[in-house]
Short mmCIF file of C-alpha atoms in Angstrom, two decimals:
data_model
loop_
_atom_site.label_atom_id
_atom_site.label_comp_id
_atom_site.label_asym_id
_atom_site.label_seq_id
_atom_site.Cartn_x
_atom_site.Cartn_y
_atom_site.Cartn_z
CA THR A 1 14.86 -17.57 -0.18
CA LYS A 2 12.56 -16.30 2.78
CA THR A 3 9.07 -17.56 2.58
CA LYS A 4 5.76 -16.14 4.30
CA ASN A 5 2.62 -17.36 5.10
CA LYS A 6 0.02 -17.38 1.94
CA LYS A 7 -2.79 -14.80 1.94
CA ASN A 8 -6.32 -16.02 1.49
CA ILE A 9 -8.19 -13.84 -0.72
CA ASP A 10 -11.74 -13.72 -1.63
CA GLU A 11 -11.58 -13.35 -5.27
CA ASP A 12 -15.76 -12.81 -5.58
CA ILE A 13 -15.09 -9.59 -3.06
CA ILE A 14 -12.63 -8.18 -4.77
CA ASN A 15 -14.33 -8.95 -8.51
CA ASN A 16 -17.67 -7.35 -7.00
CA PHE A 17 -15.10 -4.30 -5.52
CA ILE A 18 -13.92 -3.80 -9.10
CA ASN A 19 -17.23 -3.88 -10.99
CA THR A 20 -18.45 -1.18 -8.84
CA LEU A 21 -15.54 1.05 -9.40
CA PRO A 22 -17.15 4.29 -11.67
CA PHE A 23 -14.69 3.74 -14.44
CA ASN A 24 -13.35 0.65 -16.18
CA LEU A 25 -9.99 -0.60 -15.63
CA THR A 26 -7.84 -0.95 -18.38
CA LYS A 27 -6.16 -4.43 -19.73
CA ASP A 28 -2.97 -4.12 -18.12
CA GLN A 29 -4.41 -2.94 -15.03
CA LEU A 30 -6.44 -5.92 -14.27
CA THR A 31 -3.26 -8.13 -15.64
CA THR A 32 -0.94 -6.37 -12.91
CA ILE A 33 -3.89 -6.70 -10.51
CA ASN A 34 -3.99 -10.91 -10.86
CA ASP A 35 -0.48 -11.12 -10.91
CA ILE A 36 -0.35 -8.97 -7.76
CA LYS A 37 -3.19 -11.59 -6.43
CA LYS A 38 -0.97 -14.53 -7.63
CA ASP A 39 2.02 -13.14 -5.63
CA LEU A 40 -0.01 -12.33 -2.50
CA THR A 41 -1.68 -16.03 -2.25
CA SER A 42 2.03 -17.35 -2.57
CA ASN A 43 4.25 -18.23 -0.02
CA LYS A 44 7.07 -16.30 -1.95
CA ILE A 45 7.63 -12.78 -0.64
CA MET A 46 6.15 -10.12 -3.31
CA ASN A 47 8.80 -7.68 -4.63
CA ARG A 48 7.09 -6.06 -7.64
CA LEU A 49 7.31 -2.68 -9.64
CA VAL A 50 4.02 -1.24 -10.88
CA GLN A 51 5.66 1.55 -13.36
CA GLY A 52 3.72 3.23 -15.81
CA ASP A 53 3.33 7.40 -16.80
CA VAL A 54 1.37 9.76 -13.98
CA GLY A 55 -2.01 9.20 -14.39
CA SER A 56 -1.74 5.48 -16.31
CA GLY A 57 -3.68 4.05 -13.19
CA LYS A 58 -0.72 2.80 -11.00
CA THR A 59 -2.77 4.13 -7.43
CA ILE A 60 -5.85 2.30 -8.07
CA VAL A 61 -4.04 -1.10 -8.41
CA ALA A 62 -1.85 -0.19 -5.32
CA PHE A 63 -5.32 0.26 -3.69
CA ILE A 64 -6.82 -3.11 -4.67
CA ALA A 65 -3.77 -4.77 -3.63
CA SER A 66 -4.50 -3.14 -0.35
CA TYR A 67 -7.68 -4.12 0.16
CA MET A 68 -6.92 -7.68 -0.94
CA ASN A 69 -4.02 -7.29 1.97
CA TYR A 70 -6.65 -6.27 4.38
CA LEU A 71 -9.16 -9.15 3.17
CA ALA A 72 -6.17 -11.56 4.06
CA GLY A 73 -6.20 -10.11 7.46
CA TYR A 74 -2.93 -7.95 7.23
CA GLN A 75 -2.14 -4.12 7.54
CA THR A 76 -0.91 -2.32 4.52
CA ALA A 77 1.52 0.86 4.91
CA LEU A 78 1.39 3.33 1.91
CA MET A 79 4.79 5.49 1.98
CA VAL A 80 4.67 9.03 -0.27
CA PRO A 81 7.53 11.35 -0.51
CA THR A 82 5.52 14.48 0.10
CA GLU A 83 2.72 15.29 2.76
CA ILE A 84 0.56 16.83 -0.27
CA LEU A 85 0.64 13.11 -2.16
CA ALA A 86 -0.19 11.37 1.18
CA THR A 87 -3.11 13.63 1.95
CA GLN A 88 -4.47 13.23 -2.08
CA HIS A 89 -3.99 9.51 -1.59
CA TYR A 90 -5.80 9.58 1.83
CA LYS A 91 -8.86 11.65 0.58
CA ASN A 92 -8.81 9.24 -2.63
CA ALA A 93 -8.64 5.98 -0.32
CA ILE A 94 -11.51 7.33 1.94
CA ASP A 95 -13.59 7.77 -0.92
CA LEU A 96 -12.87 4.27 -2.64
CA PHE A 97 -13.47 2.40 0.46
CA LYS A 98 -16.36 4.15 1.85
CA LYS A 99 -18.65 1.15 1.60
CA THR A 100 -16.16 -1.45 3.20
CA ASN A 101 -14.93 -1.62 6.51
CA MET A 102 -11.32 -0.74 5.99
CA ASN A 103 -10.14 1.45 8.54
CA ILE A 104 -7.46 3.74 7.12
CA GLU A 105 -5.59 6.56 8.57
CA ILE A 106 -2.76 9.47 7.91
CA ILE A 107 0.42 10.03 9.56
CA THR A 108 2.68 12.71 8.11
CA SER A 109 5.02 15.16 10.10
CA SER A 110 1.91 17.13 10.85
CA THR A 111 -0.24 14.99 12.04
CA LYS A 112 -2.28 15.57 15.33
CA LYS A 113 -2.58 13.07 17.82
CA LYS A 114 0.20 10.68 16.66
CA GLN A 115 0.87 9.03 19.71
CA GLU A 116 -2.93 7.87 19.65
CA LYS A 117 -2.42 6.50 15.80
CA TYR A 118 0.74 4.73 16.84
CA LYS A 119 -1.28 2.84 19.71
CA LYS A 120 -4.06 1.93 17.08
CA LEU A 121 -1.58 1.15 14.45
CA GLU A 122 -0.04 -1.63 17.20
CA LEU A 123 -3.36 -2.90 18.33
CA GLY A 124 -4.38 -3.81 14.71
CA GLU A 125 -7.09 -1.01 14.58
CA ILE A 126 -5.90 0.76 11.55
CA ASP A 127 -5.84 -1.35 8.32
CA PHE A 128 -4.53 1.14 6.06
CA ILE A 129 -1.89 3.56 6.99
CA ILE A 130 -0.92 6.23 4.17
CA GLY A 131 1.81 8.63 5.34
CA THR A 132 5.45 10.38 4.30
CA GLN A 133 8.74 8.89 6.31
CA SER A 134 6.98 9.25 9.54
CA LEU A 135 5.86 5.61 8.86
CA ILE A 136 9.41 4.26 9.79
CA GLN A 137 9.54 6.19 12.90
CA ASP A 138 11.11 4.17 15.18
CA ASN A 139 7.94 4.14 17.77
CA ILE A 140 5.97 2.79 14.88
CA LYS A 141 4.98 -0.73 15.48
CA TYR A 142 2.73 -2.81 13.33
CA LYS A 143 0.64 -5.67 14.71
CA ASN A 144 0.46 -7.02 11.41
CA LEU A 145 2.11 -5.53 8.19
CA GLY A 146 1.62 -7.35 5.35
CA LEU A 147 1.99 -5.38 2.52
CA ILE A 148 4.20 -2.22 2.13
CA ILE A 149 3.68 0.08 -0.75
CA THR A 150 6.18 3.20 -1.99
CA ASP A 151 4.98 5.64 -4.10
CA GLU A 152 7.60 7.11 -6.07
CA GLN A 153 9.87 4.65 -4.84
CA HIS A 154 12.74 6.21 -6.21
CA ARG A 155 12.46 9.33 -3.72
CA PHE A 156 13.35 6.78 -1.00
CA GLY A 157 16.77 5.47 -0.43
CA VAL A 158 17.51 1.83 0.30
CA ASN A 159 17.71 2.46 4.40
CA GLN A 160 14.25 3.85 4.39
CA ARG A 161 12.63 0.89 2.79
CA GLN A 162 14.72 -1.35 4.40
CA LYS A 163 13.60 0.21 7.65
CA LEU A 164 9.96 0.01 6.88
CA LYS A 165 10.34 -3.50 5.53
CA GLU A 166 11.73 -4.68 9.16
CA LYS A 167 8.38 -3.20 10.73
CA GLY A 168 6.69 -6.42 9.11
CA ASN A 169 6.88 -10.16 9.30
CA TYR A 170 8.21 -10.86 5.77
CA PRO A 171 5.59 -8.24 4.01
CA ASP A 172 5.17 -8.10 0.54
CA ILE A 173 6.60 -5.13 -1.22
CA LEU A 174 4.69 -2.92 -4.32
CA SER A 175 6.60 -0.33 -5.50
CA MET A 176 5.25 2.47 -7.98
CA SER A 177 7.22 4.53 -10.24
CA ALA A 178 6.43 7.05 -13.17
CA THR A 179 8.17 6.05 -16.07
CA PRO A 180 11.56 8.12 -16.15
CA ILE A 181 11.99 10.72 -19.30
CA PRO A 182 15.04 9.77 -21.21
CA ARG A 183 17.24 12.64 -21.78
CA PRO A 184 19.66 13.46 -24.59
CA TYR A 185 23.10 12.88 -23.87
#
């Protein structure tokens, strides 16, 4: 089994952040966040799937995971299947983290000044990058990628997810997926 460095996370900062959210997290969200925190602070590489219906609050759990990762000194990459979803997550993240120092950027196929953002990623000046498959381009290098989040992970192939994973040094993995709809036979 591969091991990684344990991440140090200031629980008080996380709890204060959760307490300032404009809504209360559910018991399941808090349990999941706690499980993720245990994974991030252990030396075992996290490979966790957060599954729930559309609108059940998976994204806030992923955002809090990215904040924990940021507090531990690592970069987070959130890969989503569409530009629309990337833009939506980006706007929500900017709004949610406006009182923190976390530097958040977006990269999609239509992003202007991509080279500038690639440089910032490599220098570690971007803490949380949100994007489409643009995040796995060969010319993108991360300084300290510690957490990879894939939204609608079933929309990405194994090779795409592996390519992003290889850009980090044993990064933790968090996948999100809406509950599949059962189909009659």
